[in-house]
Amino acid sequence: MHVTEFLTRTNRRNVNSQINYKVQQKLEECLQDLENRRRQLAEQLQREERRLSEEIKELLKGREDAAQNERIEWIQMALIKREQEEEELIKKKQQQREIENSEEHRHMETKQILLDTKQAQLYQIEERRERRLRAAYMDKQWQFN
């Protein structure tokens, strides 16, 4: 082997070795860069997931609060309505008592009772008269036969 041939081969090996080393170095840099990007992306996704979770939690809390407020309003409205109905009933009962306790009302009730009694007596009188007429009619029928 000649010196020139030896030097050329050695030089080629050195160049190839340097190229391999640089390629290896670039590959490692790319892998590290890729790993950094993956980590950053994972962190970004985790932050976004936490933010979205917080937003969903706040939204659900808002809905829960709104539903709770609606239930409270409904209960309050029902209580108010019930109180109004009770007050109205009390007023009506009080008016009825006042009417029943008034002198005019008692006078009208007495008058109505007397009127009903007189009508019943007239009805009884009318029934007796009709019975007598029937009895007289029956007697006449027997006499003719």
PDB file of N, CA, C and O in Angstrom, residues 69-105:
ATOM      1  N   ASN A  69     -82.140  28.184  43.682  1.00  0.00           N
ATOM      2  CA  ASN A  69     -82.879  29.439  43.808  1.00  0.00           C
ATOM      3  C   ASN A  69     -84.311  29.289  43.308  1.00  0.00           C
ATOM      4  O   ASN A  69     -85.242  29.828  43.908  1.00  0.00           O
ATOM      5  N   GLU A  70     -84.500  28.555  42.200  1.00  0.00           N
ATOM      6  CA  GLU A  70     -85.847  28.321  41.676  1.00  0.00           C
ATOM      7  C   GLU A  70     -86.686  27.545  42.693  1.00  0.00           C
ATOM      8  O   GLU A  70     -87.858  27.849  42.904  1.00  0.00           O
ATOM      9  N   ARG A  71     -86.093  26.518  43.320  1.00  0.00           N
ATOM     10  CA  ARG A  71     -86.828  25.750  44.327  1.00  0.00           C
ATOM     11  C   ARG A  71     -87.212  26.635  45.508  1.00  0.00           C
ATOM     12  O   ARG A  71     -88.341  26.580  45.998  1.00  0.00           O
ATOM     13  N   ILE A  72     -86.272  27.473  45.934  1.00  0.00           N
ATOM     14  CA  ILE A  72     -86.551  28.367  47.062  1.00  0.00           C
ATOM     15  C   ILE A  72     -87.666  29.345  46.695  1.00  0.00           C
ATOM     16  O   ILE A  72     -88.595  29.563  47.482  1.00  0.00           O
ATOM     17  N   GLU A  73     -87.607  29.918  45.488  1.00  0.00           N
ATOM     18  CA  GLU A  73     -88.658  30.838  45.041  1.00  0.00           C
ATOM     19  C   GLU A  73     -90.004  30.130  44.994  1.00  0.00           C
ATOM     20  O   GLU A  73     -91.019  30.682  45.405  1.00  0.00           O
ATOM     21  N   TRP A  74     -90.018  28.904  44.463  1.00  0.00           N
ATOM     22  CA  TRP A  74     -91.275  28.164  44.353  1.00  0.00           C
ATOM     23  C   TRP A  74     -91.861  27.913  45.743  1.00  0.00           C
ATOM     24  O   TRP A  74     -93.059  28.071  45.968  1.00  0.00           O
ATOM     25  N   ILE A  75     -90.998  27.504  46.681  1.00  0.00           N
ATOM     26  CA  ILE A  75     -91.454  27.253  48.051  1.00  0.00           C
ATOM     27  C   ILE A  75     -91.984  28.541  48.665  1.00  0.00           C
ATOM     28  O   ILE A  75     -93.046  28.543  49.306  1.00  0.00           O
ATOM     29  N   GLN A  76     -91.272  29.639  48.472  1.00  0.00           N
ATOM     30  CA  GLN A  76     -91.721  30.916  49.025  1.00  0.00           C
ATOM     31  C   GLN A  76     -93.056  31.331  48.424  1.00  0.00           C
ATOM     32  O   GLN A  76     -93.944  31.805  49.134  1.00  0.00           O
ATOM     33  N   MET A  77     -93.199  31.143  47.104  1.00  0.00           N
ATOM     34  CA  MET A  77     -94.466  31.498  46.451  1.00  0.00           C
ATOM     35  C   MET A  77     -95.604  30.620  46.983  1.00  0.00           C
ATOM     36  O   MET A  77     -96.710  31.099  47.216  1.00  0.00           O
ATOM     37  N   ALA A  78     -95.327  29.349  47.179  1.00  0.00           N
ATOM     38  CA  ALA A  78     -96.355  28.441  47.712  1.00  0.00           C
ATOM     39  C   ALA A  78     -96.746  28.862  49.124  1.00  0.00           C
ATOM     40  O   ALA A  78     -97.936  28.851  49.472  1.00  0.00           O
ATOM     41  N   LEU A  79     -95.760  29.243  49.937  1.00  0.00           N
ATOM     42  CA  LEU A  79     -96.054  29.695  51.302  1.00  0.00           C
ATOM     43  C   LEU A  79     -96.874  30.979  51.287  1.00  0.00           C
ATOM     44  O   LEU A  79     -97.846  31.113  52.040  1.00  0.00           O
ATOM     45  N   ILE A  80     -96.494  31.911  50.426  1.00  0.00           N
ATOM     46  CA  ILE A  80     -97.239  33.169  50.322  1.00  0.00           C
ATOM     47  C   ILE A  80     -98.673  32.897  49.873  1.00  0.00           C
ATOM     48  O   ILE A  80     -99.623  33.452  50.431  1.00  0.00           O
ATOM     49  N   LYS A  81     -98.834  32.022  48.885  1.00  0.00           N
ATOM     50  CA  LYS A  81    -100.170  31.688  48.381  1.00  0.00           C
ATOM     51  C   LYS A  81    -100.996  31.047  49.488  1.00  0.00           C
ATOM     52  O   LYS A  81    -102.171  31.378  49.677  1.00  0.00           O
ATOM     53  N   ARG A  82    -100.386  30.129  50.226  1.00  0.00           N
ATOM     54  CA  ARG A  82    -101.087  29.462  51.318  1.00  0.00           C
ATOM     55  C   ARG A  82    -101.504  30.479  52.382  1.00  0.00           C
ATOM     56  O   ARG A  82    -102.625  30.436  52.886  1.00  0.00           O
ATOM     57  N   GLU A  83    -100.602  31.393  52.722  1.00  0.00           N
ATOM     58  CA  GLU A  83    -100.926  32.415  53.713  1.00  0.00           C
ATOM     59  C   GLU A  83    -102.078  33.294  53.239  1.00  0.00           C
ATOM     60  O   GLU A  83    -102.983  33.614  54.017  1.00  0.00           O
ATOM     61  N   GLN A  84    -102.055  33.661  51.952  1.00  0.00           N
ATOM     62  CA  GLN A  84    -103.135  34.482  51.403  1.00  0.00           C
ATOM     63  C   GLN A  84    -104.458  33.731  51.462  1.00  0.00           C
ATOM     64  O   GLN A  84    -105.496  34.304  51.804  1.00  0.00           O
ATOM     65  N   GLU A  85    -104.430  32.445  51.111  1.00  0.00           N
ATOM     66  CA  GLU A  85    -105.657  31.647  51.157  1.00  0.00           C
ATOM     67  C   GLU A  85    -106.177  31.541  52.584  1.00  0.00           C
ATOM     68  O   GLU A  85    -107.384  31.626  52.824  1.00  0.00           O
ATOM     69  N   GLU A  86    -105.264  31.348  53.539  1.00  0.00           N
ATOM     70  CA  GLU A  86    -105.681  31.260  54.940  1.00  0.00           C
ATOM     71  C   GLU A  86    -106.272  32.585  55.413  1.00  0.00           C
ATOM     72  O   GLU A  86    -107.306  32.599  56.098  1.00  0.00           O
ATOM     73  N   GLU A  87    -105.647  33.707  55.036  1.00  0.00           N
ATOM     74  CA  GLU A  87    -106.178  35.014  55.405  1.00  0.00           C
ATOM     75  C   GLU A  87    -107.566  35.229  54.812  1.00  0.00           C
ATOM     76  O   GLU A  87    -108.472  35.730  55.480  1.00  0.00           O
ATOM     77  N   GLU A  88    -107.725  34.830  53.542  1.00  0.00           N
ATOM     78  CA  GLU A  88    -109.024  34.975  52.886  1.00  0.00           C
ATOM     79  C   GLU A  88    -110.070  34.114  53.578  1.00  0.00           C
ATOM     80  O   GLU A  88    -111.208  34.553  53.807  1.00  0.00           O
ATOM     81  N   LEU A  89    -109.704  32.898  53.943  1.00  0.00           N
ATOM     82  CA  LEU A  89    -110.629  32.010  54.637  1.00  0.00           C
ATOM     83  C   LEU A  89    -111.014  32.600  55.996  1.00  0.00           C
ATOM     84  O   LEU A  89    -112.186  32.582  56.378  1.00  0.00           O
ATOM     85  N   ILE A  90    -110.032  33.132  56.690  1.00  0.00           N
ATOM     86  CA  ILE A  90    -110.310  33.749  57.996  1.00  0.00           C
ATOM     87  C   ILE A  90    -111.259  34.934  57.824  1.00  0.00           C
ATOM     88  O   ILE A  90    -112.210  35.099  58.599  1.00  0.00           O
ATOM     89  N   LYS A  91    -111.024  35.750  56.790  1.00  0.00           N
ATOM     90  CA  LYS A  91    -111.918  36.889  56.539  1.00  0.00           C
ATOM     91  C   LYS A  91    -113.335  36.417  56.256  1.00  0.00           C
ATOM     92  O   LYS A  91    -114.308  36.983  56.770  1.00  0.00           O
ATOM     93  N   LYS A  92    -113.456  35.386  55.415  1.00  0.00           N
ATOM     94  CA  LYS A  92    -114.789  34.871  55.089  1.00  0.00           C
ATOM     95  C   LYS A  92    -115.490  34.321  56.326  1.00  0.00           C
ATOM     96  O   LYS A  92    -116.684  34.561  56.540  1.00  0.00           O
ATOM     97  N   LYS A  93    -114.759  33.574  57.136  1.00  0.00           N
ATOM     98  CA  LYS A  93    -115.355  33.031  58.364  1.00  0.00           C
ATOM     99  C   LYS A  93    -115.778  34.162  59.298  1.00  0.00           C
ATOM    100  O   LYS A  93    -116.840  34.092  59.920  1.00  0.00           O
ATOM    101  N   GLN A  94    -114.939  35.183  59.386  1.00  0.00           N
ATOM    102  CA  GLN A  94    -115.265  36.321  60.256  1.00  0.00           C
ATOM    103  C   GLN A  94    -116.519  37.031  59.736  1.00  0.00           C
ATOM    104  O   GLN A  94    -117.411  37.373  60.524  1.00  0.00           O
ATOM    105  N   GLN A  95    -116.610  37.213  58.430  1.00  0.00           N
ATOM    106  CA  GLN A  95    -117.803  37.831  57.863  1.00  0.00           C
ATOM    107  C   GLN A  95    -119.037  36.982  58.135  1.00  0.00           C
ATOM    108  O   GLN A  95    -120.103  37.499  58.481  1.00  0.00           O
ATOM    109  N   GLN A  96    -118.874  35.664  57.973  1.00  0.00           N
ATOM    110  CA  GLN A  96    -120.000  34.758  58.221  1.00  0.00           C
ATOM    111  C   GLN A  96    -120.437  34.848  59.677  1.00  0.00           C
ATOM    112  O   GLN A  96    -121.631  34.897  59.968  1.00  0.00           O
ATOM    113  N   ARG A  97    -119.485  34.885  60.604  1.00  0.00           N
ATOM    114  CA  ARG A  97    -119.833  35.016  62.027  1.00  0.00           C
ATOM    115  C   ARG A  97    -120.556  36.326  62.302  1.00  0.00           C
ATOM    116  O   ARG A  97    -121.530  36.366  63.048  1.00  0.00           O
ATOM    117  N   GLU A  98    -120.041  37.398  61.688  1.00  0.00           N
ATOM    118  CA  GLU A  98    -120.673  38.697  61.882  1.00  0.00           C
ATOM    119  C   GLU A  98    -122.113  38.677  61.386  1.00  0.00           C
ATOM    120  O   GLU A  98    -123.009  39.219  62.035  1.00  0.00           O
ATOM    121  N   ILE A  99    -122.308  38.047  60.224  1.00  0.00           N
ATOM    122  CA  ILE A  99    -123.667  37.958  59.670  1.00  0.00           C
ATOM    123  C   ILE A  99    -124.553  37.126  60.582  1.00  0.00           C
ATOM    124  O   ILE A  99    -125.688  37.506  60.896  1.00  0.00           O
ATOM    125  N   GLU A 100    -124.007  35.979  61.015  1.00  0.00           N
ATOM    126  CA  GLU A 100    -124.809  35.105  61.881  1.00  0.00           C
ATOM    127  C   GLU A 100    -125.101  35.757  63.222  1.00  0.00           C
ATOM    128  O   GLU A 100    -126.148  35.521  63.812  1.00  0.00           O
ATOM    129  N   ASN A 101    -124.201  36.552  63.728  1.00  0.00           N
ATOM    130  CA  ASN A 101    -124.397  37.210  65.016  1.00  0.00           C
ATOM    131  C   ASN A 101    -125.226  38.489  64.920  1.00  0.00           C
ATOM    132  O   ASN A 101    -125.661  39.010  65.940  1.00  0.00           O
ATOM    133  N   SER A 102    -125.466  38.966  63.727  1.00  0.00           N
ATOM    134  CA  SER A 102    -126.216  40.216  63.595  1.00  0.00           C
ATOM    135  C   SER A 102    -127.691  39.988  63.898  1.00  0.00           C
ATOM    136  O   SER A 102    -128.260  38.910  63.718  1.00  0.00           O
ATOM    137  N   GLU A 103    -128.320  41.036  64.374  1.00  0.00           N
ATOM    138  CA  GLU A 103    -129.738  40.998  64.750  1.00  0.00           C
ATOM    139  C   GLU A 103    -130.612  40.771  63.526  1.00  0.00           C
ATOM    140  O   GLU A 103    -131.577  40.013  63.575  1.00  0.00           O
ATOM    141  N   GLU A 104    -130.257  41.405  62.416  1.00  0.00           N
ATOM    142  CA  GLU A 104    -131.049  41.245  61.193  1.00  0.00           C
ATOM    143  C   GLU A 104    -131.064  39.790  60.751  1.00  0.00           C
ATOM    144  O   GLU A 104    -132.109  39.273  60.347  1.00  0.00           O
ATOM    145  N   HIS A 105    -129.906  39.155  60.822  1.00  0.00           N
ATOM    146  CA  HIS A 105    -129.822  37.760  60.390  1.00  0.00           C
ATOM    147  C   HIS A 105    -130.709  36.872  61.271  1.00  0.00           C
ATOM    148  O   HIS A 105    -131.445  36.023  60.760  1.00  0.00           O
TER     149      HIS A 105
END
